[in-house]
Amino acid sequence: MEKFLSNLEPFKEIIFVTRPVLPKIEEVTEKLKDIWEAKWLTNNGPQHSMLESELENFLKVPYLSLFNNGTIALIVACQSLRLSGEVITTPFTFAATTHVLSWNNIQPIFCDIDAETMNLDAEKIESMITPHTTAILPVHVFGTPCDVEKIQEVADKYGLKVIYDAAHAFGVEIGGEGIGNFGDISMFSFHATKLYHTVEGGALVHGDKNLKARIDLLKNFGIKNEDEVVMPGINGKLNEVSSAIGRIMLNYVEDERQKRKLLHEIYDSELSEVEGIKLMPKCGEDVKLNYQYYVIRIDEKLFGKSRDEVYDEFKKYNVYTRKYFHPLCSEFTCYRQLNSARKENLPVANKIADQVLSMPMYGELSADDVKKICDILKSMRR
Ligand SMILES: *Cc1c(COP(=O)(O)O)cnc(C)c1O
C-alpha cells in the first residue's frame, strides 16, 4: 500500500495533463463521404481551400497557408524569408522552435525570458544582436502574448525579421486584433494536443500576398507548374481528411475555450492563497486569451516541496502533470555547447524551468476534479 500525505483518495482513473477535443464521429463520416465522392485526398483540394479561408476569418489575418504540422511550417517560414546566420530566440519553449533553426543551418542565440510572462525578454534582445543576426523568433508561451511592440521596435531599428511561434496562441487577440498580425510571419500548430487541431497540422499567417505565393511553392516541392520547379521545396501539404476535421473543429473551439476558462477560474481561486504557488501571468484587459494551458510555478523554499517532488507525488494520486518546459532547449546536448546557452546567461529561464508544472486542463475535466487536484496540491505543502 502506498502511503498518502492526507486522507484524499487517489483518482480511480488517470487524470492526464490534457485530452484531445473530439468531434462527433457522425460529423466526420459525413465529411468523409464528400471526400470519397470527390476522390481528391490531398494536394490543395476543396476541403483545404475552404479551411484556409475559414481560418483566415477566424484568426482575423489576411493570408494563411496550411501545413501538415507546425514544425514544417516554421522551417518553411525561415526559408521563405531567406534567413541565415543567427536568430535570437527563447530557450523556454518546445524543442521544435530551436530545431527549425538548425534545420535551416541557422545558429540559435538564446536570450533570457521575462520573470512574469515567461516570454522572451524584449529588453534583452538588443544586447544579443551581432552583424550575423537576421531575425527574432519569439514564442507566445502558454498563449500569453509577447511584448509585440517592443520586439517590433528592436526589429525595425536593426532591420531584422520577426517570426512568432504562436503554437500556443490560437484565437488569442490583442485589442481585437488577431495575434497572427504581429511580426512578419506567425506559425500556428494544429497538433491534437492543442486547443484547436486537425489531428496533425499547422499554418503560417502573414500580410503579404507575394509571400503567400512563395510559401505555397515551398510547401509543394517548389513545383510551379507541370514544366517548372523553381525552388528546393519540401512536402508540407495538409491532406483533405485533416482539413475536413479542421473545418468541423472550428465549431468546437469556442465551447472548449469557455469550458477551460471556467476551470482556469477554479484553479485561480483555489490556489491564489497558497504560499509558494505562483499562478499564470495576468494579461491586460485588452487581451483575449485562449486558456489552453494552466501552469503554476512552485517556489521550493516557500512551498516546502520541489516541483519534482510535487510531480512525483501527484502521480501517486493518478494525476499526471507535465514539467513543461523542462529541460530548457539550451540544456539539450545538441545546443548546450553554445555560448548563449550558458546557465549564467539565462538565469531567469533556468530558475523557471525548475519551477513550472503544467496542470491538467481540458474541457471534459470536471470542476470537482479540479478542486480535488487543488486539495491534493495543498495537502503537499510543508
Ligand atoms: C506544438 C508546438 C510546436 C510544434 O508543432 P507541431 O504541429 O507538433 O509540429 C512548436 N512550438 C511550440 C511552442 C509548440 O507547443
mmCIF file of C-alpha atoms and ligand atoms in Angstrom:
data_model
loop_
_atom_site.group_PDB
_atom_site.id
_atom_site.type_symbol
_atom_site.label_atom_id
_atom_site.label_comp_id
_atom_site.label_asym_id
_atom_site.label_seq_id
_atom_site.Cartn_x
_atom_site.Cartn_y
_atom_site.Cartn_z
ATOM 1 C CA MET A 1 0.000 0.000 0.000
ATOM 2 C CA GLU A 2 1.189 3.478 -0.914
ATOM 3 C CA LYS A 3 1.311 5.955 1.889
ATOM 4 C CA PHE A 4 -0.541 9.225 1.286
ATOM 5 C CA LEU A 5 0.010 12.600 2.810
ATOM 6 C CA SER A 6 -3.650 13.152 3.549
ATOM 7 C CA ASN A 7 -6.919 11.307 3.588
ATOM 8 C CA LEU A 8 -7.528 12.198 -0.048
ATOM 9 C CA GLU A 9 -8.031 9.078 -2.147
ATOM 10 C CA PRO A 10 -6.210 8.725 -5.478
ATOM 11 C CA PHE A 11 -8.345 9.209 -8.586
ATOM 12 C CA LYS A 12 -9.788 5.892 -9.823
ATOM 13 C CA GLU A 13 -8.762 6.702 -13.395
ATOM 14 C CA ILE A 14 -5.687 8.571 -14.524
ATOM 15 C CA ILE A 15 -6.163 12.317 -14.948
ATOM 16 C CA PHE A 16 -3.961 13.247 -17.906
ATOM 17 C CA VAL A 17 -2.492 16.689 -18.378
ATOM 18 C CA THR A 18 -4.692 17.093 -21.437
ATOM 19 C CA ARG A 19 -7.073 15.202 -23.710
ATOM 20 C CA PRO A 20 -7.817 15.940 -27.362
ATOM 21 C CA VAL A 21 -11.120 17.562 -28.285
ATOM 22 C CA LEU A 22 -13.011 15.039 -30.406
ATOM 23 C CA PRO A 23 -15.832 15.996 -32.774
ATOM 24 C CA LYS A 24 -18.909 13.779 -33.114
ATOM 25 C CA ILE A 25 -17.991 10.789 -35.275
ATOM 26 C CA GLU A 26 -21.116 11.306 -37.436
ATOM 27 C CA GLU A 27 -19.892 14.748 -38.437
ATOM 28 C CA VAL A 28 -16.595 13.236 -39.538
ATOM 29 C CA THR A 29 -18.159 10.396 -41.554
ATOM 30 C CA GLU A 30 -20.419 12.882 -43.305
ATOM 31 C CA LYS A 31 -17.404 14.905 -44.437
ATOM 32 C CA LEU A 32 -15.537 11.712 -45.367
ATOM 33 C CA LYS A 33 -18.356 10.854 -47.774
ATOM 34 C CA ASP A 34 -17.791 14.180 -49.559
ATOM 35 C CA ILE A 35 -14.081 13.430 -49.833
ATOM 36 C CA TRP A 36 -14.719 9.880 -51.108
ATOM 37 C CA GLU A 37 -17.119 11.211 -53.686
ATOM 38 C CA ALA A 38 -14.632 13.800 -54.919
ATOM 39 C CA LYS A 39 -11.817 11.169 -54.902
ATOM 40 C CA TRP A 40 -9.478 14.053 -54.005
ATOM 41 C CA LEU A 41 -7.373 13.159 -50.944
ATOM 42 C CA THR A 42 -4.605 15.780 -50.906
ATOM 43 C CA ASN A 43 -2.807 18.476 -52.985
ATOM 44 C CA ASN A 44 -4.831 21.630 -52.424
ATOM 45 C CA GLY A 45 -8.282 20.022 -52.563
ATOM 46 C CA PRO A 46 -11.647 21.644 -51.810
ATOM 47 C CA GLN A 47 -11.559 20.968 -48.022
ATOM 48 C CA HIS A 48 -8.074 22.509 -47.863
ATOM 49 C CA SER A 49 -9.136 25.644 -49.767
ATOM 50 C CA MET A 50 -12.251 26.110 -47.662
ATOM 51 C CA LEU A 51 -10.345 25.635 -44.399
ATOM 52 C CA GLU A 52 -7.720 28.201 -45.431
ATOM 53 C CA SER A 53 -10.325 30.919 -45.927
ATOM 54 C CA GLU A 54 -12.344 29.891 -42.844
ATOM 55 C CA LEU A 55 -9.189 30.124 -40.723
ATOM 56 C CA GLU A 56 -8.236 33.493 -42.212
ATOM 57 C CA ASN A 57 -11.611 34.753 -40.982
ATOM 58 C CA PHE A 58 -11.418 33.057 -37.610
ATOM 59 C CA LEU A 59 -7.889 34.267 -36.865
ATOM 60 C CA LYS A 60 -8.546 37.699 -38.409
ATOM 61 C CA VAL A 61 -5.478 37.533 -40.654
ATOM 62 C CA PRO A 62 -5.035 38.471 -44.342
ATOM 63 C CA TYR A 63 -3.254 35.335 -45.610
ATOM 64 C CA LEU A 64 -2.936 31.806 -44.277
ATOM 65 C CA SER A 65 -1.163 28.729 -45.651
ATOM 66 C CA LEU A 66 -1.985 25.320 -44.213
ATOM 67 C CA PHE A 67 0.730 22.800 -43.375
ATOM 68 C CA ASN A 68 0.968 19.153 -42.342
ATOM 69 C CA ASN A 69 2.397 20.239 -38.973
ATOM 70 C CA GLY A 70 3.677 23.331 -37.204
ATOM 71 C CA THR A 71 7.333 22.312 -37.308
ATOM 72 C CA ILE A 72 7.487 22.006 -41.119
ATOM 73 C CA ALA A 73 5.568 25.299 -41.270
ATOM 74 C CA LEU A 74 8.215 27.013 -39.156
ATOM 75 C CA ILE A 75 11.055 25.523 -41.236
ATOM 76 C CA VAL A 76 9.376 26.917 -44.353
ATOM 77 C CA ALA A 77 8.831 30.300 -42.657
ATOM 78 C CA CYS A 78 12.614 30.658 -42.198
ATOM 79 C CA GLN A 79 13.198 29.569 -45.822
ATOM 80 C CA SER A 80 10.596 31.960 -47.183
ATOM 81 C CA LEU A 81 12.303 34.952 -45.544
ATOM 82 C CA ARG A 82 15.740 33.596 -46.582
ATOM 83 C CA LEU A 83 17.045 33.746 -43.026
ATOM 84 C CA SER A 84 20.662 32.802 -42.317
ATOM 85 C CA GLY A 85 23.406 33.427 -39.770
ATOM 86 C CA GLU A 86 21.985 33.894 -36.261
ATOM 87 C CA VAL A 87 18.437 34.124 -34.956
ATOM 88 C CA ILE A 88 17.603 35.288 -31.435
ATOM 89 C CA THR A 89 15.133 33.022 -29.664
ATOM 90 C CA THR A 90 13.956 31.751 -26.293
ATOM 91 C CA PRO A 91 15.240 28.621 -24.545
ATOM 92 C CA PHE A 92 11.881 28.284 -22.739
ATOM 93 C CA THR A 93 9.909 26.564 -25.481
ATOM 94 C CA PHE A 94 9.180 23.241 -27.128
ATOM 95 C CA ALA A 95 12.129 21.572 -28.922
ATOM 96 C CA ALA A 96 10.700 22.374 -32.369
ATOM 97 C CA THR A 97 11.303 26.138 -32.054
ATOM 98 C CA THR A 98 15.067 25.725 -31.749
ATOM 99 C CA HIS A 99 15.351 22.714 -34.062
ATOM 100 C CA VAL A 100 13.842 24.547 -37.043
ATOM 101 C CA LEU A 101 16.774 26.970 -36.878
ATOM 102 C CA SER A 102 19.251 24.067 -37.036
ATOM 103 C CA TRP A 103 17.339 22.612 -39.997
ATOM 104 C CA ASN A 104 17.951 25.951 -41.734
ATOM 105 C CA ASN A 105 21.663 25.990 -40.861
ATOM 106 C CA ILE A 106 20.986 28.928 -38.560
ATOM 107 C CA GLN A 107 22.692 29.331 -35.196
ATOM 108 C CA PRO A 108 20.145 29.758 -32.400
ATOM 109 C CA ILE A 109 21.078 32.570 -30.000
ATOM 110 C CA PHE A 110 19.329 32.073 -26.670
ATOM 111 C CA CYS A 111 18.063 35.171 -24.904
ATOM 112 C CA ASP A 112 16.706 35.111 -21.344
ATOM 113 C CA ILE A 113 12.997 35.364 -20.554
ATOM 114 C CA ASP A 114 10.785 37.714 -18.572
ATOM 115 C CA ALA A 115 10.135 36.556 -14.998
ATOM 116 C CA GLU A 116 6.413 37.372 -15.191
ATOM 117 C CA THR A 117 5.263 36.412 -18.698
ATOM 118 C CA MET A 118 7.913 33.706 -19.259
ATOM 119 C CA ASN A 119 8.253 35.067 -22.827
ATOM 120 C CA LEU A 120 11.464 36.281 -24.484
ATOM 121 C CA ASP A 121 12.624 39.353 -22.536
ATOM 122 C CA ALA A 122 12.244 42.126 -25.114
ATOM 123 C CA GLU A 123 14.561 44.390 -23.120
ATOM 124 C CA LYS A 124 17.463 41.926 -23.503
ATOM 125 C CA ILE A 125 17.176 41.273 -27.249
ATOM 126 C CA GLU A 126 19.242 44.275 -28.316
ATOM 127 C CA SER A 127 22.308 43.118 -26.385
ATOM 128 C CA MET A 128 22.289 39.794 -28.269
ATOM 129 C CA ILE A 129 22.356 41.305 -31.769
ATOM 130 C CA THR A 130 25.533 40.823 -33.855
ATOM 131 C CA PRO A 131 26.316 41.539 -37.533
ATOM 132 C CA HIS A 132 25.138 37.958 -38.253
ATOM 133 C CA THR A 133 21.663 38.390 -36.746
ATOM 134 C CA THR A 134 18.867 38.154 -39.314
ATOM 135 C CA ALA A 135 15.735 37.623 -37.227
ATOM 136 C CA ILE A 136 13.990 37.225 -33.874
ATOM 137 C CA LEU A 137 11.943 34.084 -33.151
ATOM 138 C CA PRO A 138 9.823 34.637 -30.017
ATOM 139 C CA VAL A 139 7.127 32.307 -28.665
ATOM 140 C CA HIS A 140 3.776 33.346 -27.146
ATOM 141 C CA VAL A 141 4.363 30.917 -24.289
ATOM 142 C CA PHE A 142 1.180 29.338 -22.873
ATOM 143 C CA GLY A 143 -0.805 31.785 -25.004
ATOM 144 C CA THR A 144 0.427 34.899 -23.186
ATOM 145 C CA PRO A 145 1.238 37.486 -25.868
ATOM 146 C CA CYS A 146 4.855 38.625 -26.166
ATOM 147 C CA ASP A 147 5.741 42.299 -25.878
ATOM 148 C CA VAL A 148 4.976 42.662 -29.590
ATOM 149 C CA GLU A 149 5.508 46.436 -29.691
ATOM 150 C CA LYS A 150 8.944 46.427 -28.129
ATOM 151 C CA ILE A 151 10.042 43.451 -30.254
ATOM 152 C CA GLN A 152 8.955 45.226 -33.446
ATOM 153 C CA GLU A 153 10.762 48.369 -32.332
ATOM 154 C CA VAL A 154 14.047 46.467 -31.935
ATOM 155 C CA ALA A 155 13.490 44.601 -35.215
ATOM 156 C CA ASP A 156 12.853 47.841 -37.102
ATOM 157 C CA LYS A 157 15.881 49.537 -35.586
ATOM 158 C CA TYR A 158 18.209 46.759 -36.796
ATOM 159 C CA GLY A 159 16.356 45.635 -39.939
ATOM 160 C CA LEU A 160 15.524 42.179 -38.533
ATOM 161 C CA LYS A 161 12.642 39.885 -39.441
ATOM 162 C CA VAL A 162 10.273 38.614 -36.745
ATOM 163 C CA ILE A 163 8.697 35.159 -36.839
ATOM 164 C CA TYR A 164 6.346 34.291 -33.982
ATOM 165 C CA ASP A 165 5.869 30.740 -32.782
ATOM 166 C CA ALA A 166 2.157 31.103 -31.983
ATOM 167 C CA ALA A 167 1.622 27.364 -31.425
ATOM 168 C CA HIS A 168 0.013 28.122 -28.037
ATOM 169 C CA ALA A 169 -1.911 31.184 -29.105
ATOM 170 C CA PHE A 170 -4.759 30.029 -31.370
ATOM 171 C CA GLY A 171 -7.532 32.633 -31.216
ATOM 172 C CA VAL A 172 -5.618 34.999 -28.926
ATOM 173 C CA GLU A 173 -6.239 38.678 -29.679
ATOM 174 C CA ILE A 174 -4.751 41.993 -28.593
ATOM 175 C CA GLY A 175 -7.204 44.893 -28.715
ATOM 176 C CA GLY A 176 -9.454 42.920 -31.063
ATOM 177 C CA GLU A 177 -6.589 42.201 -33.438
ATOM 178 C CA GLY A 178 -5.615 38.599 -34.227
ATOM 179 C CA ILE A 179 -2.280 37.632 -32.649
ATOM 180 C CA GLY A 180 -1.101 36.450 -36.085
ATOM 181 C CA ASN A 181 -0.925 40.024 -37.353
ATOM 182 C CA PHE A 182 2.271 40.835 -35.466
ATOM 183 C CA GLY A 183 5.740 40.313 -36.915
ATOM 184 C CA ASP A 184 6.458 39.137 -40.468
ATOM 185 C CA ILE A 185 5.057 35.616 -40.082
ATOM 186 C CA SER A 186 3.321 33.659 -37.304
ATOM 187 C CA MET A 187 3.134 29.894 -37.033
ATOM 188 C CA PHE A 188 0.186 28.023 -35.524
ATOM 189 C CA SER A 189 0.239 24.331 -34.646
ATOM 190 C CA PHE A 190 -2.888 22.215 -35.081
ATOM 191 C CA HIS A 191 -1.492 19.183 -33.261
ATOM 192 C CA ALA A 192 -4.054 17.008 -31.466
ATOM 193 C CA THR A 193 -2.976 18.291 -28.043
ATOM 194 C CA LYS A 194 -3.603 21.937 -28.890
ATOM 195 C CA LEU A 195 -6.856 23.843 -28.223
ATOM 196 C CA TYR A 196 -7.768 23.666 -31.910
ATOM 197 C CA HIS A 197 -6.487 20.814 -34.055
ATOM 198 C CA THR A 198 -6.583 18.970 -37.383
ATOM 199 C CA VAL A 199 -5.124 15.771 -35.754
ATOM 200 C CA GLU A 200 -1.725 16.916 -37.068
ATOM 201 C CA GLY A 201 -1.384 20.209 -38.872
ATOM 202 C CA GLY A 202 -0.261 23.789 -38.757
ATOM 203 C CA ALA A 203 -0.294 27.090 -40.589
ATOM 204 C CA LEU A 204 1.709 30.180 -41.435
ATOM 205 C CA VAL A 205 -0.028 33.549 -41.430
ATOM 206 C CA HIS A 206 1.179 36.932 -42.682
ATOM 207 C CA GLY A 207 0.073 40.047 -44.514
ATOM 208 C CA ASP A 208 1.886 39.720 -47.842
ATOM 209 C CA LYS A 209 0.328 38.226 -50.969
ATOM 210 C CA ASN A 210 3.691 37.570 -52.660
ATOM 211 C CA LEU A 211 4.940 35.824 -49.552
ATOM 212 C CA LYS A 212 1.905 33.516 -49.658
ATOM 213 C CA ALA A 213 2.796 32.535 -53.217
ATOM 214 C CA ARG A 214 6.374 31.766 -52.162
ATOM 215 C CA ILE A 215 5.300 29.812 -49.071
ATOM 216 C CA ASP A 216 2.800 27.782 -51.100
ATOM 217 C CA LEU A 217 5.533 26.879 -53.590
ATOM 218 C CA LEU A 218 7.924 25.918 -50.797
ATOM 219 C CA LYS A 219 5.376 23.578 -49.186
ATOM 220 C CA ASN A 220 4.796 21.767 -52.507
ATOM 221 C CA PHE A 221 8.354 20.842 -53.615
ATOM 222 C CA GLY A 222 8.738 24.205 -55.385
ATOM 223 C CA ILE A 223 6.522 22.931 -58.214
ATOM 224 C CA LYS A 224 5.178 25.920 -60.135
ATOM 225 C CA ASN A 225 3.506 24.006 -62.956
ATOM 226 C CA GLU A 226 3.895 20.788 -64.937
ATOM 227 C CA ASP A 227 7.043 22.065 -66.613
ATOM 228 C CA GLU A 228 8.734 24.183 -63.924
ATOM 229 C CA VAL A 229 10.210 23.513 -60.486
ATOM 230 C CA VAL A 230 11.529 26.832 -59.230
ATOM 231 C CA MET A 231 12.951 26.240 -55.738
ATOM 232 C CA PRO A 232 14.025 23.389 -53.431
ATOM 233 C CA GLY A 233 10.721 22.934 -51.638
ATOM 234 C CA ILE A 234 9.512 20.322 -49.206
ATOM 235 C CA ASN A 235 6.296 18.346 -48.690
ATOM 236 C CA GLY A 236 4.344 20.459 -46.218
ATOM 237 C CA LYS A 237 0.834 19.814 -47.524
ATOM 238 C CA LEU A 238 -2.193 19.211 -45.307
ATOM 239 C CA ASN A 239 -4.423 16.388 -46.606
ATOM 240 C CA GLU A 240 -8.177 16.544 -47.182
ATOM 241 C CA VAL A 241 -9.170 14.363 -44.201
ATOM 242 C CA SER A 242 -7.269 16.565 -41.752
ATOM 243 C CA SER A 243 -8.597 19.686 -43.479
ATOM 244 C CA ALA A 244 -12.176 18.420 -43.155
ATOM 245 C CA ILE A 245 -11.672 17.631 -39.468
ATOM 246 C CA GLY A 246 -10.252 21.137 -39.075
ATOM 247 C CA ARG A 247 -13.410 22.608 -40.583
ATOM 248 C CA ILE A 248 -15.542 20.667 -38.099
ATOM 249 C CA MET A 249 -13.308 21.601 -35.166
ATOM 250 C CA LEU A 250 -13.813 25.304 -35.820
ATOM 251 C CA ASN A 251 -17.340 24.810 -34.452
ATOM 252 C CA TYR A 252 -15.946 23.340 -31.226
ATOM 253 C CA VAL A 253 -13.183 25.747 -30.350
ATOM 254 C CA GLU A 254 -15.197 28.486 -28.603
ATOM 255 C CA ASP A 255 -17.103 25.980 -26.465
ATOM 256 C CA GLU A 256 -13.826 24.304 -25.449
ATOM 257 C CA ARG A 257 -12.325 27.718 -24.683
ATOM 258 C CA GLN A 258 -15.264 28.626 -22.418
ATOM 259 C CA LYS A 259 -15.011 25.318 -20.528
ATOM 260 C CA ARG A 260 -11.305 25.847 -19.950
ATOM 261 C CA LYS A 261 -11.912 29.438 -18.866
ATOM 262 C CA LEU A 262 -14.168 28.155 -16.071
ATOM 263 C CA LEU A 263 -11.517 25.649 -14.976
ATOM 264 C CA HIS A 264 -8.907 28.418 -15.004
ATOM 265 C CA GLU A 265 -11.101 30.403 -12.638
ATOM 266 C CA ILE A 266 -11.376 27.448 -10.262
ATOM 267 C CA TYR A 267 -7.616 26.865 -10.232
ATOM 268 C CA ASP A 268 -7.110 30.610 -9.665
ATOM 269 C CA SER A 269 -9.492 30.841 -6.729
ATOM 270 C CA GLU A 270 -8.405 27.558 -5.093
ATOM 271 C CA LEU A 271 -4.674 28.308 -5.348
ATOM 272 C CA SER A 272 -4.414 32.093 -5.046
ATOM 273 C CA GLU A 273 -3.783 31.993 -1.287
ATOM 274 C CA VAL A 274 -1.295 29.129 -1.263
ATOM 275 C CA GLU A 275 2.143 30.322 -0.259
ATOM 276 C CA GLY A 276 4.851 29.183 -2.667
ATOM 277 C CA ILE A 277 2.490 28.710 -5.623
ATOM 278 C CA LYS A 278 2.627 31.325 -8.375
ATOM 279 C CA LEU A 279 -0.304 31.392 -10.783
ATOM 280 C CA MET A 280 -0.383 32.141 -14.513
ATOM 281 C CA PRO A 281 0.657 35.643 -15.575
ATOM 282 C CA LYS A 282 -2.149 38.198 -15.712
ATOM 283 C CA CYS A 283 -2.702 39.983 -19.008
ATOM 284 C CA GLY A 284 -4.223 43.389 -19.734
ATOM 285 C CA GLU A 285 -7.976 43.874 -20.234
ATOM 286 C CA ASP A 286 -7.447 44.232 -23.996
ATOM 287 C CA VAL A 287 -6.045 40.686 -24.347
ATOM 288 C CA LYS A 288 -8.374 37.836 -25.291
ATOM 289 C CA LEU A 289 -6.808 34.607 -24.025
ATOM 290 C CA ASN A 290 -7.475 31.034 -25.146
ATOM 291 C CA TYR A 291 -6.978 29.237 -21.777
ATOM 292 C CA GLN A 292 -5.193 26.345 -23.482
ATOM 293 C CA TYR A 293 -2.889 25.614 -20.538
ATOM 294 C CA TYR A 294 -2.863 26.084 -16.810
ATOM 295 C CA VAL A 295 0.663 26.384 -15.487
ATOM 296 C CA ILE A 296 1.829 27.015 -11.942
ATOM 297 C CA ARG A 297 5.261 27.773 -10.557
ATOM 298 C CA ILE A 298 6.403 26.188 -7.326
ATOM 299 C CA ASP A 299 8.847 28.013 -5.089
ATOM 300 C CA GLU A 300 10.547 25.190 -3.218
ATOM 301 C CA LYS A 301 11.581 27.361 -0.246
ATOM 302 C CA LEU A 302 8.118 28.782 0.363
ATOM 303 C CA PHE A 303 6.106 25.691 -0.540
ATOM 304 C CA GLY A 304 8.348 23.208 1.244
ATOM 305 C CA LYS A 305 8.496 20.818 -1.700
ATOM 306 C CA SER A 306 10.255 20.993 -5.042
ATOM 307 C CA ARG A 307 8.470 20.898 -8.377
ATOM 308 C CA ASP A 308 9.880 17.407 -9.000
ATOM 309 C CA GLU A 309 8.571 16.178 -5.643
ATOM 310 C CA VAL A 310 5.131 17.624 -6.406
ATOM 311 C CA TYR A 311 5.178 15.993 -9.859
ATOM 312 C CA ASP A 312 6.063 12.581 -8.339
ATOM 313 C CA GLU A 313 3.540 12.958 -5.522
ATOM 314 C CA PHE A 314 0.732 13.814 -7.961
ATOM 315 C CA LYS A 315 1.445 10.567 -9.834
ATOM 316 C CA LYS A 316 0.631 8.566 -6.709
ATOM 317 C CA TYR A 317 -2.821 10.150 -6.854
ATOM 318 C CA ASN A 318 -3.133 9.254 -10.573
ATOM 319 C CA VAL A 319 -2.716 12.891 -11.575
ATOM 320 C CA TYR A 320 -0.292 13.208 -14.491
ATOM 321 C CA THR A 321 1.085 16.737 -14.699
ATOM 322 C CA ARG A 322 3.887 17.854 -17.036
ATOM 323 C CA LYS A 323 7.187 19.635 -16.497
ATOM 324 C CA TYR A 324 6.531 21.997 -19.372
ATOM 325 C CA PHE A 325 9.106 23.358 -20.414
ATOM 326 C CA HIS A 326 11.835 21.333 -18.836
ATOM 327 C CA PRO A 327 14.610 20.818 -19.770
ATOM 328 C CA LEU A 328 15.302 24.140 -21.478
ATOM 329 C CA CYS A 329 16.330 23.936 -25.152
ATOM 330 C CA SER A 330 19.640 25.473 -24.047
ATOM 331 C CA GLU A 331 20.259 22.321 -21.964
ATOM 332 C CA PHE A 332 19.807 19.862 -24.859
ATOM 333 C CA THR A 333 23.045 18.027 -25.716
ATOM 334 C CA CYS A 334 22.875 19.491 -29.242
ATOM 335 C CA TYR A 335 22.805 23.112 -28.010
ATOM 336 C CA ARG A 336 24.427 23.330 -24.601
ATOM 337 C CA GLN A 337 27.904 23.972 -26.006
ATOM 338 C CA LEU A 338 26.689 27.264 -27.492
ATOM 339 C CA ASN A 339 27.962 30.391 -25.799
ATOM 340 C CA SER A 340 24.442 31.796 -25.409
ATOM 341 C CA ALA A 341 23.280 28.535 -23.773
ATOM 342 C CA ARG A 342 25.432 29.036 -20.659
ATOM 343 C CA LYS A 343 23.397 28.982 -17.449
ATOM 344 C CA GLU A 344 24.760 32.326 -16.275
ATOM 345 C CA ASN A 345 23.382 33.941 -19.463
ATOM 346 C CA LEU A 346 19.917 32.572 -18.760
ATOM 347 C CA PRO A 347 19.265 32.911 -15.016
ATOM 348 C CA VAL A 348 15.510 33.549 -15.246
ATOM 349 C CA ALA A 349 14.830 30.744 -17.724
ATOM 350 C CA ASN A 350 16.861 28.270 -15.661
ATOM 351 C CA LYS A 351 15.024 29.190 -12.481
ATOM 352 C CA ILE A 352 11.567 28.975 -14.052
ATOM 353 C CA ALA A 353 12.318 25.663 -15.805
ATOM 354 C CA ASP A 354 12.828 24.141 -12.332
ATOM 355 C CA GLN A 355 9.549 25.609 -11.036
ATOM 356 C CA VAL A 356 6.921 25.149 -13.748
ATOM 357 C CA LEU A 357 4.270 22.485 -13.664
ATOM 358 C CA SER A 358 1.537 22.172 -16.259
ATOM 359 C CA MET A 359 -1.707 21.148 -14.571
ATOM 360 C CA PRO A 360 -4.494 19.015 -16.075
ATOM 361 C CA MET A 361 -6.527 21.203 -18.434
ATOM 362 C CA TYR A 362 -9.177 20.095 -20.919
ATOM 363 C CA GLY A 363 -12.858 20.869 -21.328
ATOM 364 C CA GLU A 364 -14.117 17.486 -20.146
ATOM 365 C CA LEU A 365 -12.351 17.801 -16.812
ATOM 366 C CA SER A 366 -14.960 18.483 -14.136
ATOM 367 C CA ALA A 367 -14.953 21.367 -11.684
ATOM 368 C CA ASP A 368 -14.918 18.842 -8.819
ATOM 369 C CA ASP A 369 -11.866 17.121 -10.255
ATOM 370 C CA VAL A 370 -10.018 20.448 -10.431
ATOM 371 C CA LYS A 371 -10.975 21.214 -6.816
ATOM 372 C CA LYS A 372 -9.699 17.818 -5.716
ATOM 373 C CA ILE A 373 -6.448 18.301 -7.675
ATOM 374 C CA CYS A 374 -6.019 21.619 -5.828
ATOM 375 C CA ASP A 375 -6.760 19.938 -2.475
ATOM 376 C CA ILE A 376 -4.118 17.305 -3.198
ATOM 377 C CA LEU A 377 -1.617 20.032 -4.048
ATOM 378 C CA LYS A 378 -2.429 21.995 -0.884
ATOM 379 C CA SER A 379 -2.023 18.855 1.222
ATOM 380 C CA MET A 380 1.562 18.551 -0.022
ATOM 381 C CA ARG A 381 2.613 21.888 1.409
ATOM 382 C CA ARG A 382 5.012 21.706 4.337
HETATM 383 C C1 LIG B 1 3.267 22.129 -30.537
HETATM 384 C C2 LIG B 1 4.368 23.111 -30.663
HETATM 385 C C3 LIG B 1 5.171 23.202 -31.817
HETATM 386 C C4 LIG B 1 5.177 22.176 -32.913
HETATM 387 O O1 LIG B 1 4.023 21.939 -33.536
HETATM 388 P P1 LIG B 1 3.765 20.569 -34.317
HETATM 389 O O2 LIG B 1 2.485 20.894 -35.035
HETATM 390 O O3 LIG B 1 3.601 19.485 -33.297
HETATM 391 O O4 LIG B 1 4.895 20.328 -35.250
HETATM 392 C C5 LIG B 1 6.100 24.230 -31.907
HETATM 393 N N1 LIG B 1 6.266 25.104 -30.913
HETATM 394 C C6 LIG B 1 5.545 25.032 -29.779
HETATM 395 C C7 LIG B 1 5.787 26.049 -28.713
HETATM 396 C C8 LIG B 1 4.590 24.015 -29.605
HETATM 397 O O5 LIG B 1 3.931 23.934 -28.454
#
